[in-house]
Short mmCIF file of C-alpha atoms (C1' of nucleotides) in Angstrom, two decimals:
data_model
loop_
_atom_site.label_atom_id
_atom_site.label_comp_id
_atom_site.label_asym_id
_atom_site.label_seq_id
_atom_site.Cartn_x
_atom_site.Cartn_y
_atom_site.Cartn_z
CA MET A 1 14.78 -25.50 -2.98
CA THR A 2 12.33 -28.24 -5.94
CA ASP A 3 11.83 -26.78 -9.52
CA THR A 4 8.83 -26.19 -8.63
CA ARG A 5 8.97 -24.83 -5.71
CA CYS A 6 11.86 -22.00 -6.50
CA LYS A 7 8.74 -21.67 -10.17
CA LEU A 8 5.67 -21.24 -8.12
CA LEU A 9 7.86 -18.56 -5.99
CA ASP A 10 9.26 -16.73 -8.94
CA GLY A 11 4.75 -16.42 -10.07
CA THR A 12 3.98 -15.62 -6.67
CA LEU A 13 5.85 -12.53 -6.93
CA GLU A 14 5.32 -11.74 -10.97
CA THR A 15 1.23 -12.84 -10.44
CA LEU A 16 1.56 -9.99 -7.53
CA ARG A 17 3.77 -7.42 -9.86
CA THR A 18 0.96 -7.50 -12.52
CA LYS A 19 -1.95 -8.24 -10.59
CA GLY A 20 -1.66 -6.85 -7.38
CA ILE A 21 -2.84 -8.79 -4.39
CA ALA A 22 -6.33 -8.31 -5.01
CA GLY A 23 -6.31 -10.28 -8.89
CA ILE A 24 -4.58 -13.10 -7.63
CA SER A 25 -5.19 -16.49 -7.17
CA ALA A 26 -3.49 -19.78 -6.98
CA ARG A 27 -5.22 -20.71 -11.48
CA THR A 28 -3.54 -17.44 -11.63
CA ILE A 29 -0.19 -18.06 -10.08
CA ALA A 30 -0.18 -21.67 -11.88
CA SER A 31 -0.56 -20.00 -14.46
CA ALA A 32 1.75 -17.77 -14.40
CA ALA A 33 5.05 -20.47 -12.39
CA GLY A 34 3.69 -22.99 -15.78
CA VAL A 35 2.94 -25.39 -13.17
CA ASN A 36 -0.12 -27.30 -11.68
CA GLN A 37 -2.46 -25.06 -10.15
CA ALA A 38 -2.62 -28.45 -7.02
CA LEU A 39 1.16 -27.89 -6.58
CA VAL A 40 0.41 -24.14 -4.94
CA PHE A 41 -1.47 -27.24 -2.71
CA TYR A 42 0.48 -29.25 -2.11
CA HIS A 43 3.02 -27.33 -2.37
CA PHE A 44 2.74 -24.69 0.76
CA GLY A 45 -1.21 -25.57 1.84
CA SER A 46 -2.76 -22.50 0.71
CA VAL A 47 -2.19 -19.89 -1.27
CA ASP A 48 -2.06 -16.95 1.54
CA GLU A 49 1.12 -19.31 2.87
CA LEU A 50 2.86 -19.42 -0.97
CA ILE A 51 2.32 -15.45 -0.89
CA ALA A 52 3.79 -15.25 2.45
CA ALA A 53 7.20 -17.55 0.99
CA ALA A 54 7.30 -15.30 -1.51
CA CYS A 55 7.55 -12.31 0.21
CA ARG A 56 10.27 -13.49 3.00
CA GLU A 57 11.67 -14.91 0.08
CA SER A 58 12.67 -10.89 -1.92
CA ALA A 59 12.83 -9.94 0.86
CA THR A 60 16.36 -11.24 2.50
CA ASP A 61 17.06 -12.05 -1.44
CA ARG A 62 17.20 -8.41 -2.53
CA VAL A 63 18.48 -7.33 1.08
CA ARG A 64 21.83 -9.91 0.48
CA SER A 65 22.48 -8.68 -2.79
CA TYR A 66 23.17 -5.18 -1.60
CA ARG A 67 24.70 -5.81 2.04
CA ALA A 68 28.60 -5.29 0.46
CA GLN A 69 27.67 -2.25 -1.44
CA PHE A 70 25.85 -0.73 2.14
CA LEU A 71 29.11 -2.11 3.97
CA GLU A 72 31.18 0.21 2.00
CA VAL A 73 29.45 3.42 2.54
CA THR A 74 31.14 6.05 4.25
CA SER A 75 28.77 8.77 3.96
CA LEU A 76 25.00 9.80 3.33
CA ARG A 77 26.25 10.89 -0.34
CA GLU A 78 27.87 7.33 -0.48
CA LEU A 79 24.99 5.90 0.79
CA LEU A 80 22.03 8.18 -1.11
CA ALA A 81 23.68 7.10 -4.26
CA VAL A 82 23.58 3.86 -3.23
CA GLY A 83 19.48 4.48 -2.33
CA ARG A 84 19.53 5.77 -6.11
CA VAL A 85 21.07 3.04 -7.77
CA LEU A 86 18.82 0.06 -5.40
CA HIS A 87 15.90 1.86 -5.79
CA ALA A 88 15.91 2.19 -9.60
CA GLN A 89 17.06 -1.78 -9.84
CA GLU A 90 13.70 -2.84 -6.95
CA ARG A 91 11.63 -0.76 -8.67
CA GLU A 92 12.45 -2.14 -12.31
CA ALA A 93 12.73 -5.92 -11.07
CA GLY A 94 8.91 -4.96 -8.78
CA ASN A 95 10.11 -5.72 -5.55
CA VAL A 96 9.18 -3.17 -3.31
CA THR A 97 5.81 -3.65 -5.03
CA VAL A 98 5.07 -7.31 -3.99
CA LEU A 99 6.48 -6.13 -0.13
CA ALA A 100 3.37 -2.76 -1.06
CA GLN A 101 0.72 -5.19 -1.97
CA VAL A 102 1.64 -7.97 0.53
CA LEU A 103 0.97 -5.08 3.41
CA ALA A 104 -2.11 -4.25 1.87
CA GLY A 105 -3.12 -7.67 1.98
CA ALA A 106 -2.06 -8.08 5.43
CA GLU A 107 -5.95 -6.92 6.41
CA ARG A 108 -7.40 -9.75 5.28
CA ASP A 109 -4.55 -12.88 6.37
CA PRO A 110 -2.63 -13.18 9.86
CA SER A 111 -0.28 -14.93 7.74
CA LEU A 112 0.10 -12.13 5.12
CA ALA A 113 0.59 -9.76 8.61
CA ALA A 114 3.49 -11.99 9.50
CA ALA A 115 4.94 -11.70 6.36
CA GLY A 116 5.31 -8.60 5.98
CA ARG A 117 6.09 -7.39 8.65
CA GLU A 118 9.27 -9.45 8.38
CA ALA A 119 10.41 -8.20 5.09
CA LEU A 120 9.71 -5.32 6.64
CA ALA A 121 11.66 -5.60 9.22
CA VAL A 122 14.56 -7.16 7.25
CA TRP A 123 14.97 -4.24 5.03
CA VAL A 124 14.47 -1.58 7.94
CA ILE A 125 17.61 -3.44 10.37
CA GLU A 126 19.98 -3.06 7.09
CA ILE A 127 19.23 0.53 7.01
CA GLU A 128 19.21 0.64 10.77
CA THR A 129 22.61 -0.15 9.95
CA VAL A 130 24.40 1.79 8.10
CA LEU A 131 22.35 4.58 9.34
CA HIS A 132 23.94 3.71 12.51
CA ARG A 133 26.77 4.13 11.69
CA LEU A 134 27.37 7.16 8.89
CA LEU A 135 25.40 9.80 12.35
CA GLY A 136 26.37 8.04 15.72
CA GLY A 137 28.92 11.21 15.93
CA SER A 138 27.27 14.23 14.32
CA PRO A 139 24.96 16.11 16.16
CA VAL A 140 21.80 14.65 13.92
CA ALA A 141 22.34 11.86 15.53
CA ALA A 142 21.10 12.92 18.54
CA ALA A 143 18.22 15.15 17.29
CA ILE A 144 16.65 12.53 15.28
CA ASP A 145 15.49 8.97 16.16
CA VAL A 146 18.35 6.99 13.98
CA PRO A 147 16.29 3.36 14.39
CA GLY A 148 13.11 6.05 14.23
CA LEU A 149 14.11 7.57 10.75
CA ALA A 150 15.31 4.01 9.63
CA ARG A 151 11.25 3.20 9.88
CA GLY A 152 10.93 5.67 8.52
CA ILE A 153 12.68 6.13 4.91
CA ALA A 154 11.36 2.24 4.55
CA ALA A 155 8.20 3.35 4.68
CA SER A 156 8.48 5.73 2.18
CA PHE A 157 9.67 3.59 -0.02
CA ILE A 158 6.30 1.85 0.13
CA GLY A 159 4.47 5.17 -0.44
CA ILE A 160 6.34 6.10 -2.67
CA GLU A 161 5.89 3.17 -4.59
CA MET A 162 1.87 3.06 -4.12
CA TYR A 163 2.28 6.31 -5.62
CA ASP A 164 4.38 5.34 -8.55
CA GLY A 165 1.42 3.07 -8.96
CA VAL A 166 -1.08 5.84 -9.53
CA ASP A 167 1.70 8.46 -10.84
CA PRO A 168 5.24 7.62 -11.58
CA VAL A 169 5.62 11.41 -12.60
CA GLY A 170 4.27 12.60 -9.31
CA ALA A 171 6.20 9.32 -7.46
CA GLU A 172 9.82 10.91 -8.89
CA HIS A 173 8.86 14.50 -8.34
CA ALA A 174 7.78 13.13 -4.47
CA LEU A 175 11.57 10.67 -4.73
CA SER A 176 13.52 13.54 -5.79
CA ALA A 177 12.27 16.00 -2.60
CA LEU A 178 13.50 13.71 -0.58
CA GLU A 179 16.04 12.88 -2.06
CA GLN A 180 17.01 16.65 -1.05
CA LEU A 181 15.74 16.14 2.37
CA SER A 182 18.56 13.61 2.88
CA VAL A 183 21.20 16.08 2.03
CA LEU A 184 19.97 18.53 4.42
CA ILE A 185 20.74 16.89 7.25
CA GLU A 186 24.96 15.73 5.36
CA VAL A 187 24.46 20.07 5.77
CA VAL A 188 23.64 20.35 9.12
CA ASP A 189 26.13 17.58 9.65
CA ASP A 190 28.95 19.70 8.37
CA LEU A 191 27.18 22.78 9.66
CA GLY A 192 29.96 24.90 12.21
CA PRO A 193 29.77 24.96 15.67
CA LEU A 194 27.97 27.39 16.14
CA ALA A 195 25.42 26.33 13.84
CA ARG A 196 25.33 22.71 15.62
CA ARG A 197 24.79 24.81 18.81
CA ALA A 198 21.95 26.59 17.39
CA LEU A 199 20.54 23.30 16.22
CA ARG A 200 20.67 21.54 19.82
CA SER A 201 18.38 24.17 21.87
CA ARG A 202 16.07 24.43 18.69
CA MET A 203 15.43 20.99 18.23
CA ARG A 204 15.33 21.18 22.40
CA ARG A 205 12.46 23.73 22.45
CA ALA A 206 10.70 21.98 19.02
CA SER A 207 10.70 18.67 21.46
CA HIS A 208 8.29 19.85 24.27
CA MET B 1 -27.89 12.18 -2.81
CA THR B 2 -30.27 9.40 -1.59
CA ASP B 3 -29.49 7.34 1.52
CA THR B 4 -29.31 3.85 0.37
CA ARG B 5 -26.62 5.30 -1.71
CA CYS B 6 -24.64 6.93 1.24
CA LYS B 7 -24.82 3.79 3.19
CA LEU B 8 -22.82 1.65 0.56
CA LEU B 9 -20.38 4.78 -0.30
CA ASP B 10 -20.38 4.07 4.08
CA GLY B 11 -20.29 0.36 3.64
CA THR B 12 -17.06 0.29 1.39
CA LEU B 13 -14.66 2.85 3.50
CA GLU B 14 -15.53 0.14 6.87
CA THR B 15 -15.40 -2.85 4.48
CA LEU B 16 -11.77 -1.88 2.82
CA ARG B 17 -10.51 -1.04 6.46
CA THR B 18 -11.41 -4.39 8.14
CA LYS B 19 -10.83 -6.07 5.27
CA GLY B 20 -8.93 -4.78 2.65
CA ILE B 21 -8.72 -4.38 -1.02
CA ALA B 22 -8.58 -8.55 -1.39
CA GLY B 23 -11.49 -9.20 0.88
CA ILE B 24 -13.57 -6.10 -0.62
CA SER B 25 -16.86 -8.12 -2.05
CA ALA B 26 -20.47 -7.30 -3.45
CA ARG B 27 -21.51 -8.80 -0.60
CA THR B 28 -19.45 -7.93 2.05
CA ILE B 29 -20.28 -4.09 1.52
CA ALA B 30 -24.03 -5.01 0.97
CA SER B 31 -23.87 -6.61 4.47
CA ALA B 32 -21.83 -3.71 6.50
CA ALA B 33 -23.97 -1.19 4.72
CA GLY B 34 -27.09 -3.09 5.76
CA VAL B 35 -28.65 -3.42 1.87
CA ASN B 36 -29.17 -6.55 -0.63
CA GLN B 37 -26.32 -6.60 -2.89
CA ALA B 38 -28.12 -6.03 -5.61
CA LEU B 39 -28.52 -2.45 -5.30
CA VAL B 40 -24.30 -1.81 -5.62
CA PHE B 41 -24.78 -2.60 -8.89
CA TYR B 42 -28.22 -0.84 -9.13
CA HIS B 43 -26.12 2.77 -7.82
CA PHE B 44 -22.96 1.98 -9.39
CA GLY B 45 -22.96 -0.52 -12.49
CA SER B 46 -19.78 -2.87 -10.61
CA VAL B 47 -18.16 -3.21 -7.23
CA ASP B 48 -14.88 -1.37 -9.14
CA GLU B 49 -17.15 1.78 -9.89
CA LEU B 50 -18.57 1.77 -6.80
CA ILE B 51 -14.59 1.80 -4.81
CA ALA B 52 -13.73 4.26 -7.17
CA ALA B 53 -16.62 6.46 -6.03
CA ALA B 54 -16.20 5.72 -2.36
CA CYS B 55 -12.13 6.25 -1.75
CA ARG B 56 -12.90 10.04 -4.16
CA GLU B 57 -15.57 10.56 -1.84
CA SER B 58 -13.33 9.82 1.49
CA ALA B 59 -10.42 12.27 0.12
CA THR B 60 -12.62 15.66 -0.70
CA ASP B 61 -14.82 15.05 2.40
CA ARG B 62 -11.62 14.55 4.59
CA VAL B 63 -9.47 17.20 2.67
CA ARG B 64 -12.51 20.01 3.24
CA SER B 65 -12.59 19.03 6.62
CA TYR B 66 -8.99 20.22 7.56
CA ARG B 67 -9.27 23.45 5.05
CA ALA B 68 -10.01 26.18 7.59
CA GLN B 69 -6.94 25.25 9.65
CA PHE B 70 -4.90 24.71 7.75
CA LEU B 71 -6.08 28.30 6.40
CA GLU B 72 -3.91 29.80 9.98
CA VAL B 73 -1.56 27.91 9.89
CA THR B 74 1.26 29.75 9.61
CA SER B 75 4.60 28.34 10.65
CA LEU B 76 5.81 24.97 10.12
CA ARG B 77 5.36 24.41 14.07
CA GLU B 78 1.37 24.94 13.32
CA LEU B 79 1.89 22.84 10.06
CA LEU B 80 3.49 19.96 12.26
CA ALA B 81 1.04 20.22 14.89
CA VAL B 82 -1.53 20.07 12.39
CA GLY B 83 -0.34 17.38 11.25
CA ARG B 84 0.56 15.37 14.48
CA VAL B 85 -4.06 15.79 15.28
CA LEU B 86 -5.00 15.06 11.63
CA HIS B 87 -2.81 11.99 11.34
CA ALA B 88 -4.57 10.72 14.82
CA GLN B 89 -7.46 11.84 13.73
CA GLU B 90 -7.32 10.08 9.76
CA ARG B 91 -5.93 6.96 11.49
CA GLU B 92 -8.89 7.05 13.87
CA ALA B 93 -11.04 6.77 11.48
CA GLY B 94 -9.13 4.88 9.15
CA ASN B 95 -9.47 7.05 5.88
CA VAL B 96 -5.44 6.92 5.15
CA THR B 97 -5.94 2.81 4.90
CA VAL B 98 -8.33 3.38 2.43
CA LEU B 99 -6.67 5.57 -0.22
CA ALA B 100 -3.46 2.83 1.07
CA GLN B 101 -5.85 0.20 -0.27
CA VAL B 102 -7.07 2.42 -3.25
CA LEU B 103 -3.85 2.50 -4.09
CA ALA B 104 -2.82 -1.37 -3.96
CA GLY B 105 -6.60 -2.12 -6.16
CA ALA B 106 -5.15 0.04 -9.04
CA GLU B 107 -2.05 -3.02 -9.89
CA ARG B 108 -6.23 -4.55 -10.80
CA ASP B 109 -8.50 -2.04 -12.20
CA PRO B 110 -7.80 1.34 -14.01
CA SER B 111 -11.43 2.70 -12.12
CA LEU B 112 -9.38 2.16 -9.07
CA ALA B 113 -6.45 3.84 -10.42
CA ALA B 114 -7.82 7.23 -11.56
CA ALA B 115 -9.68 7.38 -8.08
CA GLY B 116 -7.06 6.89 -5.96
CA ARG B 117 -4.60 9.45 -8.77
CA GLU B 118 -7.42 11.65 -7.50
CA ALA B 119 -7.42 11.50 -4.13
CA LEU B 120 -3.58 11.71 -4.12
CA ALA B 121 -3.92 14.76 -6.22
CA VAL B 122 -6.51 15.71 -3.54
CA TRP B 123 -4.68 15.87 -0.74
CA VAL B 124 -1.15 16.78 -2.55
CA ILE B 125 -2.80 20.19 -3.85
CA GLU B 126 -3.91 21.62 -0.44
CA ILE B 127 -0.42 19.88 1.06
CA GLU B 128 1.22 21.96 -1.24
CA THR B 129 -0.81 25.53 -0.82
CA VAL B 130 0.73 25.03 2.77
CA LEU B 131 4.16 24.37 1.46
CA HIS B 132 4.05 27.56 -0.08
CA ARG B 133 2.99 29.13 1.56
CA LEU B 134 5.21 28.54 4.38
CA LEU B 135 8.00 28.03 2.74
CA GLY B 136 7.72 30.86 0.21
CA GLY B 137 10.82 33.03 0.28
CA SER B 138 12.68 30.16 3.13
CA PRO B 139 16.46 28.71 1.92
CA VAL B 140 15.12 26.18 1.86
CA ALA B 141 12.53 26.81 -1.09
CA ALA B 142 15.82 27.22 -2.86
CA ALA B 143 17.23 23.90 -2.47
CA ILE B 144 13.83 21.64 -1.65
CA ASP B 145 11.70 21.44 -4.31
CA VAL B 146 8.12 22.40 -3.12
CA PRO B 147 5.56 20.78 -4.89
CA GLY B 148 7.99 17.72 -4.51
CA LEU B 149 8.49 17.75 -0.54
CA ALA B 150 4.11 18.06 -0.38
CA ARG B 151 4.18 14.46 -2.99
CA GLY B 152 7.29 12.83 -0.73
CA ILE B 153 4.75 13.45 2.03
CA ALA B 154 1.44 12.10 1.27
CA ALA B 155 3.57 9.41 -0.21
CA SER B 156 5.34 9.23 3.40
CA PHE B 157 1.49 9.38 5.44
CA ILE B 158 0.24 5.92 2.88
CA GLY B 159 3.94 4.13 3.83
CA ILE B 160 3.46 4.38 7.30
CA GLU B 161 -0.21 3.42 7.36
CA MET B 162 0.87 0.28 6.26
CA TYR B 163 3.57 0.08 8.27
CA ASP B 164 1.22 0.96 10.71
CA GLY B 165 -0.93 -2.56 9.39
CA VAL B 166 1.30 -4.67 10.53
CA ASP B 167 3.73 -3.24 13.50
CA PRO B 168 2.28 0.30 14.71
CA VAL B 169 4.71 0.58 18.00
CA GLY B 170 7.53 0.28 14.17
CA ALA B 171 4.93 2.90 12.37
CA GLU B 172 5.33 5.28 15.51
CA HIS B 173 9.27 5.38 15.11
CA ALA B 174 9.21 6.31 11.71
CA LEU B 175 6.47 9.01 11.96
CA SER B 176 8.27 10.77 15.31
CA ALA B 177 11.09 10.83 12.93
CA LEU B 178 9.72 12.39 9.78
CA GLU B 179 8.21 14.93 12.21
CA GLN B 180 11.38 15.51 13.57
CA LEU B 181 13.12 16.60 9.71
CA SER B 182 10.27 18.52 9.51
CA VAL B 183 12.01 20.44 12.43
CA LEU B 184 14.97 20.38 11.20
CA ILE B 185 13.84 22.34 7.87
CA GLU B 186 12.51 25.22 10.22
CA VAL B 187 16.44 24.86 12.56
CA VAL B 188 18.08 25.59 8.65
CA ASP B 189 15.13 28.06 7.89
CA ASP B 190 15.94 29.84 11.00
CA LEU B 191 19.43 29.65 10.75
CA GLY B 192 21.61 32.82 10.64
CA PRO B 193 22.44 34.21 7.05
CA LEU B 194 26.30 32.68 7.50
CA ALA B 195 24.64 29.49 7.82
CA ARG B 196 22.78 29.71 5.38
CA ARG B 197 25.10 30.72 2.49
CA ALA B 198 27.13 27.26 3.34
CA LEU B 199 23.94 25.67 3.42
CA ARG B 200 23.68 27.37 -0.50
CA SER B 201 26.35 26.39 -1.52
CA ARG B 202 25.89 23.05 -0.55
CA MET B 203 22.63 22.74 -1.71
CA ARG B 204 24.45 23.16 -4.95
CA ARG B 205 27.26 21.03 -4.93
CA ALA B 206 25.17 18.76 -4.00
CA SER B 207 22.69 18.25 -6.75
CA HIS B 208 25.62 18.14 -9.14
"C1'" DG C 1 -35.76 1.72 -5.90
"C1'" DT C 2 -35.38 -2.54 -3.73
"C1'" DC C 3 -35.94 -7.31 -3.50
"C1'" DT C 4 -35.94 -12.42 -4.62
"C1'" DA C 5 -33.45 -16.20 -8.22
"C1'" DT C 6 -30.65 -17.06 -9.98
"C1'" DA C 7 -26.78 -17.95 -14.40
"C1'" DG C 8 -22.50 -18.45 -15.03
"C1'" DA C 9 -17.59 -17.60 -13.55
"C1'" DG C 10 -13.53 -18.48 -11.01
"C1'" DG C 11 -11.73 -19.74 -6.94
"C1'" DG C 12 -9.50 -22.41 -2.15
"C1'" DA C 13 -9.33 -26.93 -1.75
"C1'" DT C 14 -9.29 -32.32 -1.53
"C1'" DA C 15 -9.20 -37.37 -3.76
"C1'" DG C 16 -7.40 -40.18 -6.16
"C1'" DA C 17 -4.33 -41.64 -10.33
"C1'" DC C 18 -0.13 -41.95 -12.08
"C1'" DG D 1 5.79 -35.32 -6.98
"C1'" DT D 2 2.24 -34.12 -10.47
"C1'" DC D 3 -1.76 -34.83 -13.25
"C1'" DT D 4 -6.92 -34.43 -14.19
"C1'" DA D 5 -10.97 -34.75 -12.38
"C1'" DT D 6 -14.41 -32.72 -9.08
"C1'" DC D 7 -16.79 -30.84 -5.34
"C1'" DC D 8 -18.19 -26.92 -3.16
"C1'" DC D 9 -18.43 -21.84 -1.95
"C1'" DT D 10 -18.15 -17.47 -3.23
"C1'" DC D 11 -18.32 -13.91 -6.58
"C1'" DT D 12 -20.46 -10.84 -10.07
"C1'" DA D 13 -23.50 -9.77 -12.47
"C1'" DT D 14 -28.96 -9.62 -14.64
"C1'" DA D 15 -33.54 -10.69 -15.20
"C1'" DG D 16 -37.56 -9.87 -13.46
"C1'" DA D 17 -41.59 -9.82 -9.19
"C1'" DC D 18 -43.03 -6.31 -6.68
#
DNA sequence: GTCTATAGAGGGATAGAC
DNA sequence: GTCTATCCCTCTATAGAC
């Protein structure tokens, strides 16, 4: 990876964060990266291809940096704690914003759609792995589709990030409430056998 | 409201759905609306002001059309059923996409940020009112911040819509799983007094 | 209110020198 | 690989005829 390619990728992420997908261009990227505008096309062919590459790199890079922590988690409580740290760091770094902006741009360009789909998949696989390990033997796993839950969590993070862009206080409340929901799962998970039976029959009825 | 203003507002919503915030312009809007491009500026001053107006109108219009149904809901189960219908209709009509795209554009223009914030608030107030009515006396309300939950639900819908743009199947699974979560709330809500006590103490511990 | 025409800026992309 | 220069297009916004 040459130095210029790296500068362009970083400049793209920075520009996505500050101006969004609607305000990005080869010129603004080059300016943020401190390189010549023509290099965007020499190295990546087009602006959208560069954005797609930056999105992919950002996702794999961030997920890799959290993998070790995810592997150490042994309870929903711990997962929540890791999730809190992760969320704070990612918000600070603006990586969720990048993904959200690329997803918004997917409406315009197929290469952005593909990159957004892949970046999302990278996060989802990671979340799914942890959830499957933690909820494997739990009655909650019988009631809730774990792969679906992983996708739901990823989607919620995206939505909260968009919310945060226009109302940080409201977004903070949203996040806290969803965190409390996960505690609810843990609570149900720890209920006695009697309550578990009630839960199972209730869930069965609910699904019809 | 003149005919042309109406055409422009509708054309804006349609263009946001098909091209996204990154692909919209006075020309594409005018083309979709079937009117002259200069009329965008005559009636709304700027493209962003037009988008903001369309976003506000879309939100109030849609929420008003659901208000009667929300008022009739008397259980979480019924709320979920209304939510399912609402989600299917809004996805079909593309109204959530509109809001998501405006939120993405908020990064570029303050007037879009204001419109997105207001549109979100309109939905949140509606959800919050129903939740407060349904969960008022429940132990769940003591454990979970209801205004926060309303914001979390709104954010999740936004996120799922963005997900849907790049992976409809994954988004569908995400939605189903989050729906099952709401059933979980109902289950806990209906637990016996013993289980409720366990929940309360568990929640207290979790929040520390 | 609506149209044409256009100014003026910015954007994607390429050619060609180095 | 990098730079300058540039073509050509699209964009916002306005002026002025109707």
